Coordinates of C-alpha atoms in Angstrom, one line a residue:
M622 CA 76.8 73.4 9.5
P623 CA 78.9 75.6 7.2
S624 CA 82.3 77.1 8.0
P625 CA 83.9 78.9 9.6
R626 CA 84.7 76.8 12.6
L627 CA 84.4 78.6 15.9
L628 CA 86.2 77.3 18.9
V629 CA 85.4 78.3 22.4
L630 CA 88.0 77.4 25.0
F631 CA 87.4 77.9 28.7
G632 CA 89.4 77.9 31.9
S633 CA 87.0 77.5 34.8
Q634 CA 87.4 76.9 38.5
T635 CA 83.8 77.2 39.8
G636 CA 81.9 76.6 36.6
T637 CA 81.0 80.2 35.7
A638 CA 83.4 80.3 32.7
E639 CA 82.1 77.0 31.5
D640 CA 78.5 78.3 31.7
V641 CA 79.4 81.4 29.8
S642 CA 81.2 79.2 27.2
E643 CA 78.1 77.1 26.7
R644 CA 76.1 80.3 26.2
L645 CA 78.6 81.4 23.5
G646 CA 78.2 78.0 21.9
R647 CA 74.4 78.4 21.8
E648 CA 74.6 81.9 20.4
A649 CA 77.0 80.7 17.7
R650 CA 74.7 77.9 16.6
R651 CA 71.9 80.4 16.3
R652 CA 74.1 82.2 13.9
R653 CA 74.7 79.0 11.9
L654 CA 78.3 78.8 13.1
A655 CA 79.8 75.3 13.7
C656 CA 81.1 75.6 17.2
R657 CA 83.1 73.4 19.6
V658 CA 83.2 74.2 23.4
Q659 CA 86.1 72.7 25.3
A660 CA 88.1 73.1 28.5
L661 CA 91.6 74.5 27.7
D662 CA 93.5 71.5 29.0
S663 CA 91.4 69.0 27.1
Y664 CA 92.3 70.8 23.8
P665 CA 95.5 69.8 22.0
V666 CA 97.1 73.3 22.1
V667 CA 99.4 72.6 19.2
N668 CA 96.3 72.7 17.0
L669 CA 95.8 76.4 17.7
I670 CA 97.9 77.2 14.7
N671 CA 95.1 75.9 12.5
E672 CA 92.2 77.6 14.2
P673 CA 90.7 80.6 12.3
L674 CA 88.4 81.9 15.1
V675 CA 88.8 81.3 18.8
I676 CA 87.1 82.8 21.9
F677 CA 88.9 82.3 25.2
V678 CA 86.8 82.4 28.4
C679 CA 88.9 82.4 31.5
A680 CA 88.5 83.0 35.2
T681 CA 91.2 84.2 37.5
T682 CA 91.8 82.5 40.9
G683 CA 93.6 83.2 44.1
Q684 CA 96.7 85.4 43.6
G685 CA 96.1 85.9 39.8
D686 CA 96.5 82.2 39.0
P687 CA 94.9 80.4 36.1
P688 CA 92.2 77.8 36.9
D689 CA 93.2 74.2 37.3
N690 CA 91.8 73.1 33.9
M691 CA 94.0 75.5 32.0
K692 CA 97.3 75.2 33.8
N693 CA 98.9 73.0 31.2
F694 CA 97.8 75.3 28.4
W695 CA 99.1 78.3 30.4
R696 CA 102.6 76.7 30.7
F697 CA 102.7 75.9 26.9
I698 CA 101.5 79.3 25.7
F699 CA 104.1 81.2 27.7
R700 CA 107.1 79.1 26.4
K701 CA 109.8 81.6 25.4
H702 CA 110.7 79.9 22.1
L703 CA 107.3 80.1 20.4
P704 CA 107.6 82.1 17.2
S705 CA 105.9 85.5 17.1
T706 CA 104.0 84.4 14.0
S707 CA 102.6 81.2 15.6
L708 CA 99.0 82.5 15.6
C709 CA 99.1 84.9 12.7
Q710 CA 96.1 83.2 11.0
M711 CA 93.9 83.3 14.1
D712 CA 91.2 85.9 15.0
F713 CA 90.5 85.8 18.7
A714 CA 88.7 87.4 21.6
V715 CA 89.2 87.0 25.3
L716 CA 86.4 87.2 27.9
G717 CA 87.6 87.4 31.5
L718 CA 85.6 86.5 34.6
G719 CA 86.9 88.0 37.8
D720 CA 86.2 89.7 41.1
S721 CA 87.2 93.3 41.5
S722 CA 87.7 92.8 45.3
Y723 CA 90.9 91.0 44.4
A724 CA 94.1 92.9 43.7
K725 CA 94.7 90.9 40.5
F726 CA 91.3 91.5 39.0
N727 CA 91.0 89.5 35.7
F728 CA 94.8 89.1 35.6
V729 CA 94.6 85.8 33.6
A730 CA 92.4 87.3 30.9
K731 CA 94.6 90.4 30.5
K732 CA 97.8 88.5 30.4
L733 CA 96.4 85.9 27.9
H734 CA 95.2 88.7 25.6
R735 CA 98.7 90.3 25.6
R736 CA 100.3 86.9 24.9
L737 CA 98.0 86.0 22.0
L738 CA 98.9 89.4 20.4
Q739 CA 102.6 88.7 20.9
L740 CA 102.1 85.4 19.0
G741 CA 100.6 87.1 16.0
G742 CA 96.9 86.7 16.8
T743 CA 94.4 89.4 15.7
A744 CA 92.2 90.6 18.5
L745 CA 88.6 91.2 17.4
L746 CA 87.9 93.3 20.5
P747 CA 89.6 94.5 23.6
V748 CA 89.5 92.0 26.5
C749 CA 86.1 91.8 28.3
L750 CA 86.4 92.2 32.1
G751 CA 83.4 90.5 33.7
D752 CA 83.0 91.4 37.4
E753 CA 81.2 89.3 40.0
Q754 CA 81.0 92.4 42.2
H755 CA 78.8 94.3 39.8
E756 CA 75.1 94.4 40.7
L757 CA 74.2 92.6 37.5
G758 CA 77.2 90.3 37.8
P759 CA 79.5 89.6 34.8
D760 CA 76.6 90.1 32.4
A761 CA 76.9 93.9 32.8
A762 CA 80.2 93.8 30.9
M763 CA 79.5 90.7 28.8
D764 CA 76.2 91.8 27.1
P765 CA 77.5 94.8 25.2
W766 CA 80.8 93.0 24.5
L767 CA 79.0 90.0 23.0
H768 CA 76.9 92.3 20.9
D769 CA 80.0 93.8 19.4
L770 CA 81.7 90.4 19.0
W771 CA 78.9 88.8 17.0
E772 CA 78.8 91.9 14.8
K773 CA 82.6 91.5 14.1
V774 CA 82.1 87.8 13.4
R775 CA 79.2 88.6 11.0
V776 CA 81.3 91.0 9.0
L777 CA 84.3 88.7 8.8
H778 CA 82.2 85.6 8.1
P779 CA 78.9 86.5 6.5
M780 CA 76.1 84.0 6.8
P781 CA 75.0 82.3 3.5
L782 CA 72.1 84.1 1.9
S783 CA 70.0 80.9 2.1
L784 CA 70.2 80.9 5.9
S785 CA 69.1 83.2 8.6
V786 CA 69.7 83.6 12.3
I787 CA 67.6 81.1 14.4
P788 CA 65.4 83.4 16.4
P789 CA 65.4 83.3 20.2
G790 CA 61.9 81.8 20.4
V791 CA 62.9 78.7 18.6
P792 CA 64.6 76.1 20.7
L793 CA 67.9 74.6 19.6
P794 CA 68.1 70.8 19.8
S795 CA 68.9 69.4 23.3
K796 CA 72.4 68.3 23.9
F797 CA 71.3 64.9 25.1
T798 CA 68.4 62.5 24.7
M799 CA 67.0 60.5 27.5
Q800 CA 65.9 56.9 26.8
F801 CA 63.6 55.9 29.6
L802 CA 63.7 52.2 30.6
P803 CA 60.5 50.2 30.8
E804 CA 61.5 48.7 34.2
T805 CA 64.0 49.7 36.9
P806 CA 67.3 47.7 36.5
R807 CA 68.9 46.4 39.6
T808 CA 72.0 48.5 39.1
C809 CA 70.3 51.9 38.7
S810 CA 71.8 55.1 40.1
E811 CA 72.3 54.9 43.8
E812 CA 73.8 51.4 43.6
Q813 CA 76.3 52.7 41.1
C814 CA 78.3 55.4 42.7
V815 CA 81.3 56.9 40.9
A816 CA 82.9 57.7 44.2
R817 CA 84.9 54.9 45.9
T818 CA 86.0 54.4 49.5
D819 CA 89.3 52.8 48.5
P820 CA 90.6 54.8 45.5
Q821 CA 93.7 53.5 43.6
S822 CA 94.9 57.0 42.8
P823 CA 94.5 60.3 44.7
P824 CA 90.8 61.3 44.7
S825 CA 89.6 63.9 42.2
E826 CA 86.4 65.4 40.9
L827 CA 85.9 62.4 38.6
Q828 CA 86.8 60.0 41.5
P829 CA 86.0 61.6 44.9
F830 CA 86.6 59.8 48.1
L831 CA 83.6 59.0 50.3
A832 CA 84.9 60.3 53.6
P833 CA 83.2 59.2 56.8
M834 CA 82.1 62.2 58.8
V835 CA 83.4 61.8 62.3
T836 CA 82.1 64.8 64.1
N837 CA 79.8 67.8 63.3
Q838 CA 80.0 70.2 66.2
R839 CA 78.5 73.7 66.5
V840 CA 81.3 76.1 67.7
T841 CA 79.3 79.3 68.1
G842 CA 77.3 80.1 71.2
P843 CA 73.7 79.1 71.3
S844 CA 72.5 82.8 71.2
H845 CA 74.9 83.7 68.3
F846 CA 73.2 84.8 65.1
Q847 CA 75.3 82.4 63.0
D848 CA 75.6 78.6 63.1
V849 CA 79.3 77.7 62.5
R850 CA 80.4 74.1 62.5
L851 CA 83.7 72.3 63.0
I852 CA 83.4 69.2 60.9
E853 CA 85.9 66.4 60.9
F854 CA 86.4 63.6 58.3
D855 CA 88.3 60.4 58.5
I856 CA 90.5 60.1 55.4
A857 CA 92.5 57.0 56.4
G858 CA 93.3 54.9 53.3
S859 CA 92.2 57.6 50.9
G860 CA 95.5 58.5 49.4
I861 CA 94.8 62.2 50.3
S862 CA 97.6 64.3 51.5
F863 CA 97.6 68.1 52.0
A864 CA 99.6 71.0 53.4
A865 CA 98.6 74.3 55.1
G866 CA 96.8 76.5 52.6
D867 CA 95.3 73.6 50.6
V868 CA 91.5 73.4 50.1
V869 CA 89.0 70.5 50.2
L870 CA 86.3 70.3 47.6
I871 CA 83.0 68.8 48.6
Q872 CA 80.2 67.6 46.3
P873 CA 76.9 68.4 48.0
Q874 CA 73.4 67.1 47.4
N875 CA 69.9 68.7 47.1
A876 CA 67.5 68.3 50.0
A877 CA 65.0 65.5 49.7
S878 CA 62.1 67.9 50.0
H879 CA 63.4 70.0 47.0
V880 CA 63.9 66.8 45.0
Q881 CA 60.3 65.8 45.6
Q882 CA 59.0 69.2 44.8
F883 CA 61.0 69.5 41.5
C884 CA 59.7 66.1 40.3
Q885 CA 56.1 67.0 41.2
V886 CA 56.3 70.3 39.3
L887 CA 57.8 68.7 36.2
G888 CA 55.7 65.6 36.4
L889 CA 58.7 63.3 36.7
D890 CA 58.7 59.8 38.4
P891 CA 61.8 59.9 40.7
E892 CA 62.1 56.1 40.5
Q893 CA 62.2 55.9 36.7
C894 CA 65.5 55.0 35.1
F895 CA 67.0 56.2 31.9
T896 CA 70.1 56.1 29.7
L897 CA 71.6 59.3 28.3
Q898 CA 72.7 59.7 24.6
P899 CA 74.5 62.7 23.2
R900 CA 73.1 64.1 20.0
E901 CA 76.5 64.9 18.5
P902 CA 79.4 62.4 18.4
D903 CA 82.0 64.7 20.0
V904 CA 79.9 65.5 23.0
P905 CA 80.7 63.2 26.0
C906 CA 78.1 62.2 28.6
P907 CA 78.6 63.7 32.1
T908 CA 81.1 61.5 33.9
R909 CA 79.4 62.0 37.2
L910 CA 76.2 60.4 36.0
P911 CA 76.0 56.6 36.1
Q912 CA 74.4 54.7 33.1
P913 CA 71.6 53.8 33.6
C914 CA 70.6 56.5 36.1
S915 CA 67.4 57.2 38.1
V916 CA 65.6 60.5 37.9
R917 CA 66.1 60.7 41.7
H918 CA 69.8 60.4 41.4
L919 CA 69.9 63.0 38.6
V920 CA 67.9 65.5 40.5
S921 CA 69.4 64.9 44.0
Q922 CA 73.0 64.7 43.1
Y923 CA 73.6 66.4 39.7
L924 CA 71.1 69.2 38.8
D925 CA 71.6 72.4 40.8
I926 CA 67.9 73.1 41.2
V927 CA 68.4 75.6 44.0
S928 CA 70.9 77.8 42.1
V929 CA 69.9 81.3 41.1
P930 CA 69.2 80.8 37.3
R931 CA 71.0 82.8 34.7
R932 CA 69.4 84.6 31.8
S933 CA 69.9 81.6 29.5
F934 CA 67.6 79.6 31.7
F935 CA 64.7 82.0 30.9
E936 CA 65.6 82.1 27.2
L937 CA 65.2 78.3 27.0
L938 CA 62.1 78.2 29.2
A939 CA 60.5 80.8 26.8
C940 CA 61.3 78.5 23.9
L941 CA 59.7 75.5 25.6
S942 CA 56.6 77.2 27.0
P943 CA 53.1 76.3 25.6
S944 CA 51.5 79.1 27.6
E945 CA 51.3 82.4 25.8
L946 CA 51.0 84.4 29.0
E947 CA 54.0 82.7 30.7
R948 CA 56.0 82.7 27.4
D949 CA 55.6 86.5 27.0
K950 CA 56.9 87.1 30.6
L951 CA 59.8 84.7 30.1
L952 CA 60.8 86.5 26.8
E953 CA 60.6 89.8 28.6
L954 CA 62.9 88.6 31.5
S955 CA 65.4 87.1 29.0
S956 CA 65.6 90.2 26.7
A957 CA 68.4 92.7 26.9
A958 CA 65.9 95.4 27.9
G959 CA 64.5 93.2 30.7
Q960 CA 67.8 92.7 32.7
E961 CA 66.8 95.2 35.4
E962 CA 63.5 93.4 35.9
L963 CA 65.3 90.0 35.9
S964 CA 67.6 91.3 38.5
Q965 CA 64.7 92.5 40.7
Y966 CA 62.8 89.2 40.2
C967 CA 65.7 86.7 40.4
S968 CA 69.2 87.9 41.2
R969 CA 68.6 90.3 44.1
P970 CA 66.2 88.2 46.1
R971 CA 68.2 85.1 45.1
R972 CA 65.2 83.2 43.7
T973 CA 66.1 79.6 42.8
A974 CA 65.5 77.7 39.6
L975 CA 63.0 75.5 41.5
E976 CA 61.1 78.6 42.7
V977 CA 61.0 80.0 39.2
L978 CA 59.6 76.8 37.8
C979 CA 56.9 76.9 40.5
D980 CA 56.0 80.5 39.3
F981 CA 55.6 79.2 35.7
P982 CA 53.7 76.0 36.3
C983 CA 52.4 75.5 32.7
T984 CA 55.9 75.9 31.3
A985 CA 57.4 73.6 34.0
A986 CA 54.9 70.8 33.3
A987 CA 55.7 70.9 29.6
I988 CA 59.5 70.7 29.8
P989 CA 60.7 67.7 27.8
P990 CA 63.1 65.7 30.0
D991 CA 65.7 65.8 27.1
Y992 CA 66.2 69.5 28.0
L993 CA 66.9 69.1 31.7
L994 CA 70.7 69.1 31.3
D995 CA 70.5 72.2 29.0
L996 CA 68.2 74.0 31.4
I997 CA 69.7 73.3 34.9
P998 CA 73.5 73.5 35.5
P999 CA 75.3 70.7 37.4
I1000 CA 75.9 71.1 41.1
R1001 CA 79.4 72.5 41.5
P1002 CA 81.7 71.3 44.2
R1003 CA 82.3 73.8 47.1
A1004 CA 85.8 74.7 48.3
F1005 CA 86.6 75.0 52.0
S1006 CA 90.0 76.0 53.5
I1007 CA 91.4 73.0 55.4
A1008 CA 91.5 73.9 59.1
S1009 CA 93.9 71.2 60.3
S1010 CA 97.3 69.7 59.7
L1011 CA 98.1 66.0 59.2
L1012 CA 101.0 66.6 61.5
A1013 CA 98.6 67.3 64.4
H1014 CA 95.7 65.2 63.3
P1015 CA 96.9 62.2 61.2
S1016 CA 94.3 60.6 58.9
R1017 CA 91.9 63.5 59.7
L1018 CA 90.7 66.5 57.8
Q1019 CA 88.8 69.4 59.5
I1020 CA 86.9 72.3 58.1
L1021 CA 85.2 75.3 59.6
V1022 CA 81.8 75.9 58.0
A1023 CA 79.5 78.9 58.4
V1024 CA 76.0 77.7 57.6
V1025 CA 74.7 80.1 55.1
Q1026 CA 71.2 81.3 55.8
Y1027 CA 69.8 84.8 55.3
Q1028 CA 66.5 86.5 54.5
T1029 CA 65.6 88.4 51.3
R1030 CA 62.2 89.8 50.5
L1031 CA 61.1 86.2 49.7
R1032 CA 59.2 84.4 52.5
E1033 CA 61.5 81.4 52.7
P1034 CA 65.0 82.1 54.0
R1035 CA 67.9 81.6 51.5
R1036 CA 70.1 78.7 52.4
G1037 CA 73.6 77.7 51.1
L1038 CA 73.3 74.3 49.4
C1039 CA 76.5 72.8 50.7
S1040 CA 76.7 74.3 54.2
S1041 CA 73.0 73.4 54.9
W1042 CA 73.5 69.9 53.6
L1043 CA 76.6 69.4 55.8
A1044 CA 74.9 70.9 58.8
S1045 CA 72.0 68.4 58.3
L1046 CA 74.3 65.4 58.6
H1047 CA 74.5 63.7 62.0
P1048 CA 77.2 61.0 62.2
G1049 CA 76.4 58.1 64.5
Q1050 CA 72.6 58.9 64.7
A1051 CA 71.4 57.0 61.7
G1052 CA 74.4 54.9 60.6
P1053 CA 77.6 56.1 58.9
V1054 CA 77.6 59.4 57.0
Q1055 CA 79.9 59.7 54.0
V1056 CA 80.7 62.8 52.1
P1057 CA 82.3 62.9 48.6
L1058 CA 85.5 65.0 48.7
W1059 CA 88.9 65.6 47.3
V1060 CA 91.8 68.0 47.8
R1061 CA 93.6 70.6 45.7
P1062 CA 96.3 73.2 46.3
G1063 CA 94.9 76.4 47.6
G1064 CA 95.9 80.1 47.1
L1065 CA 98.1 80.3 50.2
T1066 CA 101.7 79.0 50.3
F1067 CA 103.8 79.3 53.4
P1068 CA 107.6 79.8 53.6
E1069 CA 109.8 76.7 54.0
T1070 CA 112.5 78.4 56.0
A1071 CA 112.2 77.9 59.8
D1072 CA 113.3 81.5 60.7
T1073 CA 110.8 83.4 58.5
P1074 CA 108.0 84.9 60.5
V1075 CA 104.4 84.8 59.3
I1076 CA 101.7 87.4 60.1
M1077 CA 98.2 85.9 59.6
V1078 CA 95.1 88.0 59.6
G1079 CA 92.0 85.9 59.8
P1080 CA 88.8 87.4 61.1
G1081 CA 85.8 85.0 61.5
T1082 CA 86.0 81.8 59.6
G1083 CA 88.9 83.3 57.7
V1084 CA 91.1 81.9 60.5
A1085 CA 90.6 78.3 59.2
P1086 CA 93.6 78.1 56.9
F1087 CA 95.8 79.7 59.6
R1088 CA 94.9 77.0 62.2
A1089 CA 96.3 74.5 59.7
A1090 CA 99.4 76.6 59.1
I1091 CA 100.0 77.1 62.9
Q1092 CA 99.6 73.4 63.6
E1093 CA 102.0 72.6 60.8
R1094 CA 104.6 75.2 61.7
V1095 CA 104.5 74.3 65.4
A1096 CA 105.0 70.6 64.6
Q1097 CA 108.0 71.6 62.4
S1098 CA 109.4 73.8 65.3
K1099 CA 109.0 77.0 63.2
A1100 CA 108.7 80.1 65.4
G1101 CA 107.5 83.6 64.5
N1102 CA 103.8 82.8 64.3
F1103 CA 101.7 86.0 64.6
L1104 CA 97.9 85.7 64.4
F1105 CA 95.4 88.6 64.3
F1106 CA 92.0 87.2 64.9
G1107 CA 88.7 89.1 64.9
C1108 CA 85.1 88.2 65.8
R1109 CA 82.1 89.8 67.4
W1110 CA 82.1 88.4 71.0
R1111 CA 84.7 86.6 73.0
D1112 CA 82.1 84.2 74.4
Q1113 CA 80.2 83.5 71.2
D1114 CA 82.5 83.2 68.1
F1115 CA 86.1 83.0 69.4
Y1116 CA 87.0 79.9 67.5
W1117 CA 89.7 77.7 69.1
E1118 CA 90.3 80.0 72.0
A1119 CA 91.6 77.3 74.3
E1120 CA 94.0 76.0 71.6
W1121 CA 95.4 79.5 70.9
K1122 CA 95.9 80.2 74.6
E1123 CA 97.8 76.9 75.1
L1124 CA 100.1 77.7 72.2
E1125 CA 100.7 81.2 73.6
K1126 CA 101.7 79.7 77.0
K1127 CA 104.2 77.5 75.2
G1128 CA 105.7 80.5 73.3
C1129 CA 104.6 79.1 69.9
L1130 CA 102.2 81.9 69.0
T1131 CA 101.6 85.6 69.4
L1132 CA 97.8 86.2 69.4
V1133 CA 96.2 89.6 68.8
T1134 CA 92.4 89.7 69.1
A1135 CA 89.7 92.2 68.1
F1136 CA 86.2 91.7 69.5
S1137 CA 84.2 94.2 67.5
R1138 CA 81.1 94.4 69.7
E1139 CA 82.6 94.4 73.2
Q1140 CA 83.0 98.1 73.4
K1141 CA 81.1 101.2 72.2
Q1142 CA 83.5 101.8 69.3
K1143 CA 83.8 98.8 67.0
V1144 CA 87.3 97.4 66.8
Y1145 CA 88.5 95.3 63.9
V1146 CA 91.7 93.6 62.9
Q1147 CA 92.9 96.6 60.9
H1148 CA 92.8 98.7 64.1
R1149 CA 95.0 96.2 65.9
L1150 CA 97.4 96.2 63.0
R1151 CA 97.8 100.0 63.2
E1152 CA 98.2 99.8 67.0
L1153 CA 101.1 97.3 66.5
G1154 CA 102.5 99.2 63.5
P1155 CA 106.1 99.2 64.8
L1156 CA 106.0 95.4 65.3
V1157 CA 104.4 94.9 61.8
W1158 CA 107.0 97.1 60.1
E1159 CA 109.9 95.4 62.0
L1160 CA 108.6 91.9 60.9
L1161 CA 108.0 92.8 57.3
D1162 CA 111.0 95.2 56.6
R1163 CA 113.7 93.8 58.8
R1164 CA 112.8 90.2 59.3
G1165 CA 111.4 89.3 55.9
A1166 CA 108.0 88.2 57.2
Y1167 CA 105.2 86.9 55.0
F1168 CA 101.8 88.5 55.4
Y1169 CA 98.5 86.5 54.9
L1170 CA 94.9 87.6 54.8
A1171 CA 91.8 85.4 54.7
G1172 CA 88.1 86.2 55.1
N1173 CA 85.2 88.1 53.7
A1174 CA 86.0 90.0 50.5
K1175 CA 83.6 92.9 51.0
Y1176 CA 85.4 95.6 53.0
M1177 CA 88.1 93.8 55.1
P1178 CA 90.9 93.3 52.4
A1179 CA 90.8 97.0 51.4
D1180 CA 90.7 98.1 55.1
V1181 CA 93.7 95.9 55.9
S1182 CA 95.7 97.1 52.8
E1183 CA 95.0 100.7 53.8
A1184 CA 96.2 99.9 57.4
L1185 CA 99.4 98.4 56.0
T1186 CA 100.2 101.4 53.7
S1187 CA 99.6 103.7 56.7
I1188 CA 102.1 101.6 58.7
F1189 CA 104.7 101.8 55.9
Q1190 CA 104.3 105.6 55.9
E1191 CA 104.3 106.1 59.6
E1192 CA 106.9 103.5 60.7
G1193 CA 109.0 103.3 57.5
G1194 CA 108.9 107.0 56.6
L1195 CA 107.7 106.2 53.1
S1196 CA 105.7 108.6 50.9
G1197 CA 102.2 107.6 49.8
P1198 CA 103.3 106.4 46.3
D1199 CA 106.4 104.6 47.8
A1200 CA 104.1 102.9 50.4
A1201 CA 101.8 101.7 47.6
A1202 CA 104.8 100.4 45.7
Y1203 CA 106.1 98.6 48.8
L1204 CA 102.8 96.8 49.2
A1205 CA 102.7 95.9 45.4
R1206 CA 106.2 94.5 45.8
L1207 CA 105.1 92.3 48.7
Q1208 CA 102.2 91.0 46.5
R1209 CA 104.5 90.4 43.5
T1210 CA 107.0 88.4 45.5
L1211 CA 104.2 86.4 47.3
R1212 CA 105.0 87.9 50.7
F1213 CA 101.5 89.3 50.8
Q1214 CA 98.9 86.7 50.0
T1215 CA 95.1 86.8 50.3
E1216 CA 92.3 84.2 50.2
T1217 CA 88.9 86.0 50.3
W1218 CA 85.4 85.1 49.3
A1219 CA 82.2 87.0 48.7

C-alpha cells in the first residue's frame, strides 16, 4: 500500500483500547493507508522520531495510572531530558477511553496529549474522551471524533487519484487463514495447554498458572437475591506472591452448551483441527492458541462468543452475508444513523454475539472460518481483588465473587461469563478442578509505617481487598484499622462477620456496619461516616490516616466523597472550596484511593 505510514499505538488493560485500535486499522486500510497496530510497550519508542502520523489509543486505570502494556513507554516519554523538538515531524491524535465515575477520568490520555505537544508534536485534533458511562459507550464521543480525524488525514495525505475508498460493503482480507487438517493429530488443542502447573517464572497472561480450586462456598443466605462465592485456590509451587491491594486475573471459558450451539449455527465440526497462518508477515499468531488447534478449543477457550458485539461486528457480518434481507438489516445496524437502533437491539438488552448469529442464520452459516478471529474478540481475563493475605493463608489465594445474573427484556437471563463459569466448578466432585490465573499489582497500596491508621470503606463485595489488608496488617502488628462495611441484611450478606468480631475482641479492628434494609430509612456507609465525622476528621487531619474506598461505581463513590467534604466543613471548619481542595490533596498524595467497578 502507498505512503503515508499510519501507526496506531495502544495502551489497554481490559482489551477495549486494543479493539478500538483494530477498528482504526481497518478504517485506515479502507482509506488505502498502510497501517500498523501495536501495543505501546512492544513498539521501540525511540523510533517515534521517524513516524509522520501516529494515533494513540489509551485507557486509564485505577488512580489515573497507565495500563500495564504502556508503562515502559510512559516512563520513557516523561523523561525530563527529552528535547522539545523530539517529535516536531509527527502529526498525532490521542483517543482516550475512561470511566467518568472515576475522579481521574481519562487522565492518561489528557496527560499524554499535553506531553506530545511539549515534545513538538502537532495535534490533528483535541483529545477524544471516550466514556464507558455514556449510554452509547465510548462510541458516543468516538464516532464524530473519528469522522473529523479521517477528514484531517485526507487533507494532509490525499489518496492517489487512481484509488478510491474501499466501501463498507466490501470485506477486507481476513487477518489469518485457517488450514484445516485432514485428520486429527494426537497433539491437538486440549492436550497442548499453554498454562503450566509448575512455571519457571512468575505466571503471566502468556503463561498462567493452573491453580487447583480448593473450595467454592456460597456465603450469602439461601433466600438472598444474589449468589456470592468465597473461592480458594492452592498456589503452592506457582511462584506467585502478592500483597494487599493486588488483583488476580482469571482466564474463563465458554459454557459447553454455548460452544455446541455456536458450532451448529456456523456449521463447524468442533473436533476438526487446523493451523493458523497470518496473511501479513508482521502479524503474529495469537499466543494463547496452540498449533495445531481444534475448533472446540478455539470456541471454548478463545473466542468471546457471549460478549455483547460492537458495531464493527455488524459491519463485517454485513460484508459476509449472502442474504439480501439480512445484509440490509446488518448495514442499517452498523451505520452511523443506526446507532440508536443498535443500542436498542444489542447494547441495552445485552444481546450476545451468539444470539445475534442465531438471529441472522443465513449469514452465520456462510461465515468463512478465516474470518472468525476478525469477527469475535478474544475472551479477556477478568480481574478480582484478592481477599486474603499470604501471611494469614500461606500458599492460598481467596476471592469473593458475586455471580452476575440479571434479567433484561430478553427471555434468557444475562450471565457473567467468568463468575458463572467459576460458580459452575465443583472441586472434589468430578476430579480436580484447575483454573488459569496470574497476579498483578492492583490500584490500592497501603502505608508501610506501623502507626499510620487506615480507614477502609467497603460495602458489599467491595470489602474483599480490605480483608486482605486487615489480615496483612494484623499479622504485621499494625494498629489503627477502621472498617466501614455495608450490606442489605445482617443475616444474609454480612461477609466474614465472625472474623471481624474476633478481630474486634482482640482490639485489632474497629468495625462500623450499615445494614441498609433493616430499618424503615435506608442506611448506607456514607451515613455512618457522617455520624462518626469527628473521628474521621481526627484520623485524617491529625493522625495522617489513609482513606480507601472499594465497591460499585454507580452512586457510592460520589456519595462517600460528598460525606467527606461535609465532614471537612463541619469538623474542620473549612469552606466549601477549601473542603474540595482538601479532598483533592488527599487524592493527589494517595491518601484517598479508590477501586470501583461498574
